[in-house]
């Protein structure tokens, strides 16, 4: 087709999208995440129902928390009769990453009111963050208002899926073994995507031993909070020490992505 033909095609697609109704453009932008939320949201709703949440409390937690990992964590901890302090602290450390994610989007929200920014932050999660960051980076016409509505569109799909899952859980007796397996798989995935160098692998293994130690010591899920704090502090100190005295250490060397990456492609091209 050639470069000129490709540019013309992109402009034609952009113009056709501008003719679509506003809600349709928002739906198109958020659809990949919307569809992925349906099976996970159903599982989350079923697990919340098994943990004692009715439809209305499921609705409230879906809107107020809007985080699959946090909601699965809440359901899991409450199912084991964990104290509320442990639930709150674990949620705090699990969701602390949003402070970093939000800071990377702040440059696109200059000039917005404090109320808008607060609503935007409260509606953000990992998936719609990725969508909005990509749109802001590639589409100069993409506005903060559209980004906020992308967040709300994903919230609608997530909440409805949670409610339907709660209704299914209350109407049908379901063996929750597979749901608990999904919960374990979710957190294993969250760990695996963070394994970027050898040091992180060691700290993950250490955190597992610390979790077992503190759980036995405290005889409660508060041990998970203590192990999280201890592993994070140790990891921070070790990484800071290595970067200061041996910045080229193999412990900090990035692991190669098995699926490949743009950086790998550039290196192969140079070779």
mmCIF file of C-alpha atoms in Angstrom:
data_model
loop_
_atom_site.group_PDB
_atom_site.id
_atom_site.type_symbol
_atom_site.label_atom_id
_atom_site.label_comp_id
_atom_site.label_asym_id
_atom_site.label_seq_id
_atom_site.Cartn_x
_atom_site.Cartn_y
_atom_site.Cartn_z
ATOM 1 C CA UNK A 1 0.000 0.000 0.000
ATOM 2 C CA UNK A 2 2.897 2.345 0.711
ATOM 3 C CA UNK A 3 3.448 4.959 3.379
ATOM 4 C CA UNK A 4 1.099 7.557 1.852
ATOM 5 C CA UNK A 5 -1.667 5.000 1.464
ATOM 6 C CA UNK A 6 -1.272 3.907 5.094
ATOM 7 C CA UNK A 7 -1.490 7.509 6.320
ATOM 8 C CA UNK A 8 -4.625 8.127 4.237
ATOM 9 C CA UNK A 9 -6.210 4.946 5.588
ATOM 10 C CA UNK A 10 -5.495 6.000 9.180
ATOM 11 C CA UNK A 11 -7.024 9.427 8.547
ATOM 12 C CA UNK A 12 -10.114 7.840 7.004
ATOM 13 C CA UNK A 13 -10.531 5.538 10.015
ATOM 14 C CA UNK A 14 -10.095 8.496 12.379
ATOM 15 C CA UNK A 15 -12.755 10.497 10.528
ATOM 16 C CA UNK A 16 -15.179 7.583 10.556
ATOM 17 C CA UNK A 17 -14.716 7.230 14.316
ATOM 18 C CA UNK A 18 -15.400 10.939 14.837
ATOM 19 C CA UNK A 19 -18.798 10.474 13.156
ATOM 20 C CA UNK A 20 -19.776 7.815 15.692
ATOM 21 C CA UNK A 21 -21.901 8.805 18.714
ATOM 22 C CA UNK A 22 -19.852 9.787 21.747
ATOM 23 C CA UNK A 23 -20.914 6.756 23.802
ATOM 24 C CA UNK A 24 -19.970 4.434 20.937
ATOM 25 C CA UNK A 25 -16.438 5.890 20.760
ATOM 26 C CA UNK A 26 -16.043 5.348 24.497
ATOM 27 C CA UNK A 27 -17.370 1.787 24.192
ATOM 28 C CA UNK A 28 -15.008 1.021 21.306
ATOM 29 C CA UNK A 29 -12.025 2.329 23.292
ATOM 30 C CA UNK A 30 -12.876 0.297 26.392
ATOM 31 C CA UNK A 31 -14.307 -2.855 24.775
ATOM 32 C CA UNK A 32 -11.241 -5.136 25.180
ATOM 33 C CA UNK A 33 -11.259 -4.550 28.941
ATOM 34 C CA UNK A 34 -15.072 -4.631 29.125
ATOM 35 C CA UNK A 35 -15.207 -8.121 27.619
ATOM 36 C CA UNK A 36 -12.375 -9.426 29.803
ATOM 37 C CA UNK A 37 -14.217 -8.264 32.916
ATOM 38 C CA UNK A 38 -17.248 -10.475 32.286
ATOM 39 C CA UNK A 39 -15.815 -13.904 33.290
ATOM 40 C CA UNK A 40 -13.598 -12.482 36.055
ATOM 41 C CA UNK A 41 -16.440 -10.327 37.388
ATOM 42 C CA UNK A 42 -18.797 -13.319 37.471
ATOM 43 C CA UNK A 43 -16.244 -15.351 39.455
ATOM 44 C CA UNK A 44 -15.664 -12.433 41.814
ATOM 45 C CA UNK A 45 -19.405 -11.988 42.409
ATOM 46 C CA UNK A 46 -19.830 -15.695 43.166
ATOM 47 C CA UNK A 47 -16.948 -15.626 45.644
ATOM 48 C CA UNK A 48 -18.248 -12.459 47.321
ATOM 49 C CA UNK A 49 -21.645 -14.117 47.747
ATOM 50 C CA UNK A 50 -19.981 -17.159 49.324
ATOM 51 C CA UNK A 51 -18.166 -14.813 51.730
ATOM 52 C CA UNK A 52 -21.435 -13.314 52.978
ATOM 53 C CA UNK A 53 -22.007 -10.384 50.589
ATOM 54 C CA UNK A 54 -25.543 -9.951 49.300
ATOM 55 C CA UNK A 55 -26.416 -8.209 46.029
ATOM 56 C CA UNK A 56 -26.458 -4.717 47.563
ATOM 57 C CA UNK A 57 -23.157 -5.043 49.410
ATOM 58 C CA UNK A 58 -21.627 -6.558 46.260
ATOM 59 C CA UNK A 59 -22.844 -3.516 44.344
ATOM 60 C CA UNK A 60 -21.309 -1.176 46.923
ATOM 61 C CA UNK A 61 -17.921 -2.893 47.069
ATOM 62 C CA UNK A 62 -17.760 -3.122 43.255
ATOM 63 C CA UNK A 63 -18.241 0.639 42.895
ATOM 64 C CA UNK A 64 -16.256 1.781 45.919
ATOM 65 C CA UNK A 65 -13.254 -0.551 45.497
ATOM 66 C CA UNK A 66 -13.303 -1.327 41.735
ATOM 67 C CA UNK A 67 -10.271 -3.588 41.846
ATOM 68 C CA UNK A 68 -10.448 -7.256 41.019
ATOM 69 C CA UNK A 69 -7.382 -8.123 43.074
ATOM 70 C CA UNK A 70 -8.645 -6.179 46.099
ATOM 71 C CA UNK A 71 -12.155 -7.644 45.898
ATOM 72 C CA UNK A 72 -10.824 -11.192 45.615
ATOM 73 C CA UNK A 73 -8.564 -10.421 48.571
ATOM 74 C CA UNK A 74 -11.496 -9.092 50.630
ATOM 75 C CA UNK A 75 -13.568 -12.191 49.892
ATOM 76 C CA UNK A 76 -10.690 -14.535 50.684
ATOM 77 C CA UNK A 77 -9.749 -12.864 53.974
ATOM 78 C CA UNK A 78 -13.331 -12.542 55.183
ATOM 79 C CA UNK A 79 -13.928 -16.207 54.338
ATOM 80 C CA UNK A 80 -11.112 -17.065 56.775
ATOM 81 C CA UNK A 81 -12.538 -14.726 59.462
ATOM 82 C CA UNK A 82 -9.597 -12.334 59.189
ATOM 83 C CA UNK A 83 -9.778 -9.247 61.448
ATOM 84 C CA UNK A 84 -10.883 -6.058 59.717
ATOM 85 C CA UNK A 85 -7.554 -4.363 60.488
ATOM 86 C CA UNK A 86 -5.713 -7.012 58.487
ATOM 87 C CA UNK A 87 -8.134 -6.619 55.576
ATOM 88 C CA UNK A 88 -7.679 -2.834 55.503
ATOM 89 C CA UNK A 89 -3.892 -2.982 55.777
ATOM 90 C CA UNK A 90 -3.563 -5.665 53.083
ATOM 91 C CA UNK A 91 -5.789 -3.644 50.764
ATOM 92 C CA UNK A 92 -3.720 -0.535 51.433
ATOM 93 C CA UNK A 93 -0.451 -2.173 50.434
ATOM 94 C CA UNK A 94 -2.026 -3.991 47.484
ATOM 95 C CA UNK A 95 -3.493 -0.766 46.077
ATOM 96 C CA UNK A 96 -0.497 1.441 46.860
ATOM 97 C CA UNK A 97 0.743 0.936 43.295
ATOM 98 C CA UNK A 98 -1.975 3.291 42.045
ATOM 99 C CA UNK A 99 -0.038 6.222 43.481
ATOM 100 C CA UNK A 100 2.695 5.513 40.919
ATOM 101 C CA UNK A 101 0.285 4.748 38.084
ATOM 102 C CA UNK A 102 -1.676 7.915 38.720
ATOM 103 C CA UNK A 103 1.456 10.062 38.791
ATOM 104 C CA UNK A 104 2.305 8.987 35.236
ATOM 105 C CA UNK A 105 -1.102 10.237 34.037
ATOM 106 C CA UNK A 106 -1.004 13.512 35.959
ATOM 107 C CA UNK A 107 0.732 15.343 33.108
ATOM 108 C CA UNK A 108 -2.334 14.740 30.938
ATOM 109 C CA UNK A 109 -4.727 16.176 33.546
ATOM 110 C CA UNK A 110 -3.250 19.660 33.921
ATOM 111 C CA UNK A 111 -5.899 22.314 34.353
ATOM 112 C CA UNK A 112 -8.582 19.929 35.612
ATOM 113 C CA UNK A 113 -10.410 20.699 38.854
ATOM 114 C CA UNK A 114 -9.635 18.943 42.125
ATOM 115 C CA UNK A 115 -13.040 17.257 42.044
ATOM 116 C CA UNK A 116 -12.433 15.901 38.538
ATOM 117 C CA UNK A 117 -8.987 14.622 39.509
ATOM 118 C CA UNK A 118 -10.364 12.944 42.641
ATOM 119 C CA UNK A 119 -13.125 11.226 40.643
ATOM 120 C CA UNK A 120 -10.609 10.173 37.989
ATOM 121 C CA UNK A 121 -8.302 8.691 40.634
ATOM 122 C CA UNK A 122 -11.154 6.859 42.371
ATOM 123 C CA UNK A 123 -12.245 5.259 39.069
ATOM 124 C CA UNK A 124 -8.791 4.144 37.941
ATOM 125 C CA UNK A 125 -7.540 0.580 37.959
ATOM 126 C CA UNK A 126 -4.770 -1.324 36.176
ATOM 127 C CA UNK A 127 -6.661 -2.104 32.984
ATOM 128 C CA UNK A 128 -8.275 1.249 32.266
ATOM 129 C CA UNK A 129 -4.996 2.925 33.237
ATOM 130 C CA UNK A 130 -3.280 0.994 30.440
ATOM 131 C CA UNK A 131 -6.036 1.926 27.982
ATOM 132 C CA UNK A 132 -5.962 5.614 28.871
ATOM 133 C CA UNK A 133 -2.179 5.864 28.922
ATOM 134 C CA UNK A 134 -2.035 4.328 25.449
ATOM 135 C CA UNK A 135 -4.725 6.681 24.141
ATOM 136 C CA UNK A 136 -3.078 9.772 25.651
ATOM 137 C CA UNK A 137 0.270 8.697 24.178
ATOM 138 C CA UNK A 138 -1.003 8.002 20.659
ATOM 139 C CA UNK A 139 -4.038 10.238 20.182
ATOM 140 C CA UNK A 140 -3.548 13.990 20.627
ATOM 141 C CA UNK A 141 -7.309 14.559 20.473
ATOM 142 C CA UNK A 142 -8.017 12.238 23.386
ATOM 143 C CA UNK A 143 -9.280 14.320 26.315
ATOM 144 C CA UNK A 144 -9.358 13.809 30.112
ATOM 145 C CA UNK A 145 -13.163 13.766 29.890
ATOM 146 C CA UNK A 146 -13.039 10.832 27.480
ATOM 147 C CA UNK A 147 -10.503 9.078 29.712
ATOM 148 C CA UNK A 148 -12.821 9.457 32.702
ATOM 149 C CA UNK A 149 -15.723 8.007 30.732
ATOM 150 C CA UNK A 150 -13.563 5.070 29.628
ATOM 151 C CA UNK A 151 -13.015 4.372 33.328
ATOM 152 C CA UNK A 152 -16.753 4.600 33.992
ATOM 153 C CA UNK A 153 -17.591 2.315 31.069
ATOM 154 C CA UNK A 154 -15.265 -0.373 32.419
ATOM 155 C CA UNK A 155 -16.775 0.186 35.874
ATOM 156 C CA UNK A 156 -20.263 -0.483 34.494
ATOM 157 C CA UNK A 157 -19.213 -3.812 32.941
ATOM 158 C CA UNK A 158 -17.338 -4.839 36.087
ATOM 159 C CA UNK A 159 -20.200 -3.961 38.434
ATOM 160 C CA UNK A 160 -22.873 -5.670 36.339
ATOM 161 C CA UNK A 161 -20.717 -8.813 36.084
ATOM 162 C CA UNK A 162 -20.233 -8.793 39.879
ATOM 163 C CA UNK A 163 -23.975 -8.446 40.487
ATOM 164 C CA UNK A 164 -24.849 -11.250 38.058
ATOM 165 C CA UNK A 165 -22.203 -13.436 39.713
ATOM 166 C CA UNK A 166 -23.709 -12.682 43.117
ATOM 167 C CA UNK A 167 -27.185 -13.627 41.851
ATOM 168 C CA UNK A 168 -25.832 -16.856 40.364
ATOM 169 C CA UNK A 169 -24.073 -17.671 43.627
ATOM 170 C CA UNK A 170 -27.252 -17.109 45.641
ATOM 171 C CA UNK A 171 -29.466 -19.127 43.282
ATOM 172 C CA UNK A 172 -27.226 -22.098 42.500
ATOM 173 C CA UNK A 173 -25.087 -24.227 44.784
ATOM 174 C CA UNK A 174 -21.676 -24.004 43.120
ATOM 175 C CA UNK A 175 -18.517 -25.850 44.095
ATOM 176 C CA UNK A 176 -16.156 -22.953 44.847
ATOM 177 C CA UNK A 177 -12.981 -25.020 44.495
ATOM 178 C CA UNK A 178 -12.406 -23.688 40.987
ATOM 179 C CA UNK A 179 -13.052 -20.105 42.164
ATOM 180 C CA UNK A 180 -10.418 -20.402 44.891
ATOM 181 C CA UNK A 181 -8.049 -21.803 42.275
ATOM 182 C CA UNK A 182 -8.774 -18.749 40.115
ATOM 183 C CA UNK A 183 -7.946 -16.526 43.088
ATOM 184 C CA UNK A 184 -4.615 -18.277 43.594
ATOM 185 C CA UNK A 185 -3.873 -18.060 39.864
ATOM 186 C CA UNK A 186 -4.685 -14.335 39.861
ATOM 187 C CA UNK A 187 -2.140 -13.527 42.556
ATOM 188 C CA UNK A 188 0.456 -15.862 41.027
ATOM 189 C CA UNK A 189 0.051 -13.935 37.785
ATOM 190 C CA UNK A 190 0.470 -10.638 39.631
ATOM 191 C CA UNK A 191 3.758 -11.981 41.031
ATOM 192 C CA UNK A 192 5.029 -13.411 37.748
ATOM 193 C CA UNK A 193 4.599 -10.145 35.815
ATOM 194 C CA UNK A 194 6.815 -8.444 38.416
ATOM 195 C CA UNK A 195 9.720 -10.887 37.980
ATOM 196 C CA UNK A 196 12.071 -8.588 36.079
ATOM 197 C CA UNK A 197 15.430 -9.538 37.583
ATOM 198 C CA UNK A 198 17.108 -12.045 39.890
ATOM 199 C CA UNK A 199 16.798 -9.860 42.977
ATOM 200 C CA UNK A 200 13.007 -9.721 42.709
ATOM 201 C CA UNK A 201 12.853 -13.522 42.459
ATOM 202 C CA UNK A 202 14.909 -13.849 45.654
ATOM 203 C CA UNK A 203 12.728 -11.312 47.482
ATOM 204 C CA UNK A 204 9.569 -13.154 46.369
ATOM 205 C CA UNK A 205 10.935 -16.422 47.784
ATOM 206 C CA UNK A 206 11.973 -14.621 50.971
ATOM 207 C CA UNK A 207 8.509 -13.076 51.339
ATOM 208 C CA UNK A 208 6.982 -16.573 51.146
ATOM 209 C CA UNK A 209 9.150 -17.801 54.034
ATOM 210 C CA UNK A 210 8.467 -14.616 56.001
ATOM 211 C CA UNK A 211 4.712 -15.012 55.459
ATOM 212 C CA UNK A 212 4.828 -18.569 56.848
ATOM 213 C CA UNK A 213 6.983 -17.432 59.796
ATOM 214 C CA UNK A 214 4.801 -14.469 60.773
ATOM 215 C CA UNK A 215 1.561 -16.407 60.260
ATOM 216 C CA UNK A 216 2.789 -19.052 62.718
ATOM 217 C CA UNK A 217 4.077 -16.356 65.078
ATOM 218 C CA UNK A 218 0.920 -14.218 65.114
ATOM 219 C CA UNK A 219 -1.569 -17.046 64.422
ATOM 220 C CA UNK A 220 -3.592 -14.599 62.284
ATOM 221 C CA UNK A 221 -3.589 -12.983 58.869
ATOM 222 C CA UNK A 222 -1.823 -10.007 60.431
ATOM 223 C CA UNK A 223 1.288 -12.059 59.691
ATOM 224 C CA UNK A 224 0.722 -11.368 55.984
ATOM 225 C CA UNK A 225 0.892 -7.631 56.658
ATOM 226 C CA UNK A 226 4.088 -7.994 58.690
ATOM 227 C CA UNK A 227 5.711 -10.198 56.040
ATOM 228 C CA UNK A 228 4.761 -7.714 53.316
ATOM 229 C CA UNK A 229 6.362 -4.851 55.237
ATOM 230 C CA UNK A 230 9.475 -6.850 56.101
ATOM 231 C CA UNK A 231 10.030 -8.183 52.559
ATOM 232 C CA UNK A 232 9.460 -4.746 51.005
ATOM 233 C CA UNK A 233 11.886 -3.082 53.434
ATOM 234 C CA UNK A 234 14.554 -5.738 52.932
ATOM 235 C CA UNK A 235 14.160 -5.584 49.152
ATOM 236 C CA UNK A 236 14.460 -1.802 49.182
ATOM 237 C CA UNK A 237 17.626 -1.847 51.293
ATOM 238 C CA UNK A 238 19.287 -4.589 49.248
ATOM 239 C CA UNK A 239 18.460 -2.950 45.910
ATOM 240 C CA UNK A 240 19.642 0.477 47.102
ATOM 241 C CA UNK A 241 22.913 -1.046 48.368
ATOM 242 C CA UNK A 242 23.547 -2.934 45.124
ATOM 243 C CA UNK A 243 22.786 0.121 42.977
ATOM 244 C CA UNK A 244 25.165 2.203 45.072
ATOM 245 C CA UNK A 245 28.166 -0.133 45.188
ATOM 246 C CA UNK A 246 27.650 -2.506 42.207
ATOM 247 C CA UNK A 247 25.266 -0.832 39.737
ATOM 248 C CA UNK A 248 26.169 -3.348 37.008
ATOM 249 C CA UNK A 249 25.503 -6.360 39.199
ATOM 250 C CA UNK A 250 23.877 -9.347 37.564
ATOM 251 C CA UNK A 251 21.190 -9.310 40.251
ATOM 252 C CA UNK A 252 19.728 -6.187 38.631
ATOM 253 C CA UNK A 253 20.131 -7.338 35.028
ATOM 254 C CA UNK A 254 16.713 -7.316 33.291
ATOM 255 C CA UNK A 255 15.311 -10.704 32.369
ATOM 256 C CA UNK A 256 14.590 -11.224 28.679
ATOM 257 C CA UNK A 257 10.918 -11.383 27.787
ATOM 258 C CA UNK A 258 10.231 -14.843 26.249
ATOM 259 C CA UNK A 259 7.618 -13.249 23.972
ATOM 260 C CA UNK A 260 10.084 -10.657 22.730
ATOM 261 C CA UNK A 261 9.984 -6.893 23.057
ATOM 262 C CA UNK A 262 10.694 -3.818 20.918
ATOM 263 C CA UNK A 263 14.103 -3.518 22.586
ATOM 264 C CA UNK A 264 14.952 -7.113 21.624
ATOM 265 C CA UNK A 265 13.900 -6.430 18.033
ATOM 266 C CA UNK A 266 16.143 -3.355 17.872
ATOM 267 C CA UNK A 267 19.106 -5.343 19.236
ATOM 268 C CA UNK A 268 18.552 -8.084 16.651
ATOM 269 C CA UNK A 269 18.381 -5.463 13.897
ATOM 270 C CA UNK A 270 21.666 -3.933 15.049
ATOM 271 C CA UNK A 271 23.324 -7.350 14.979
#
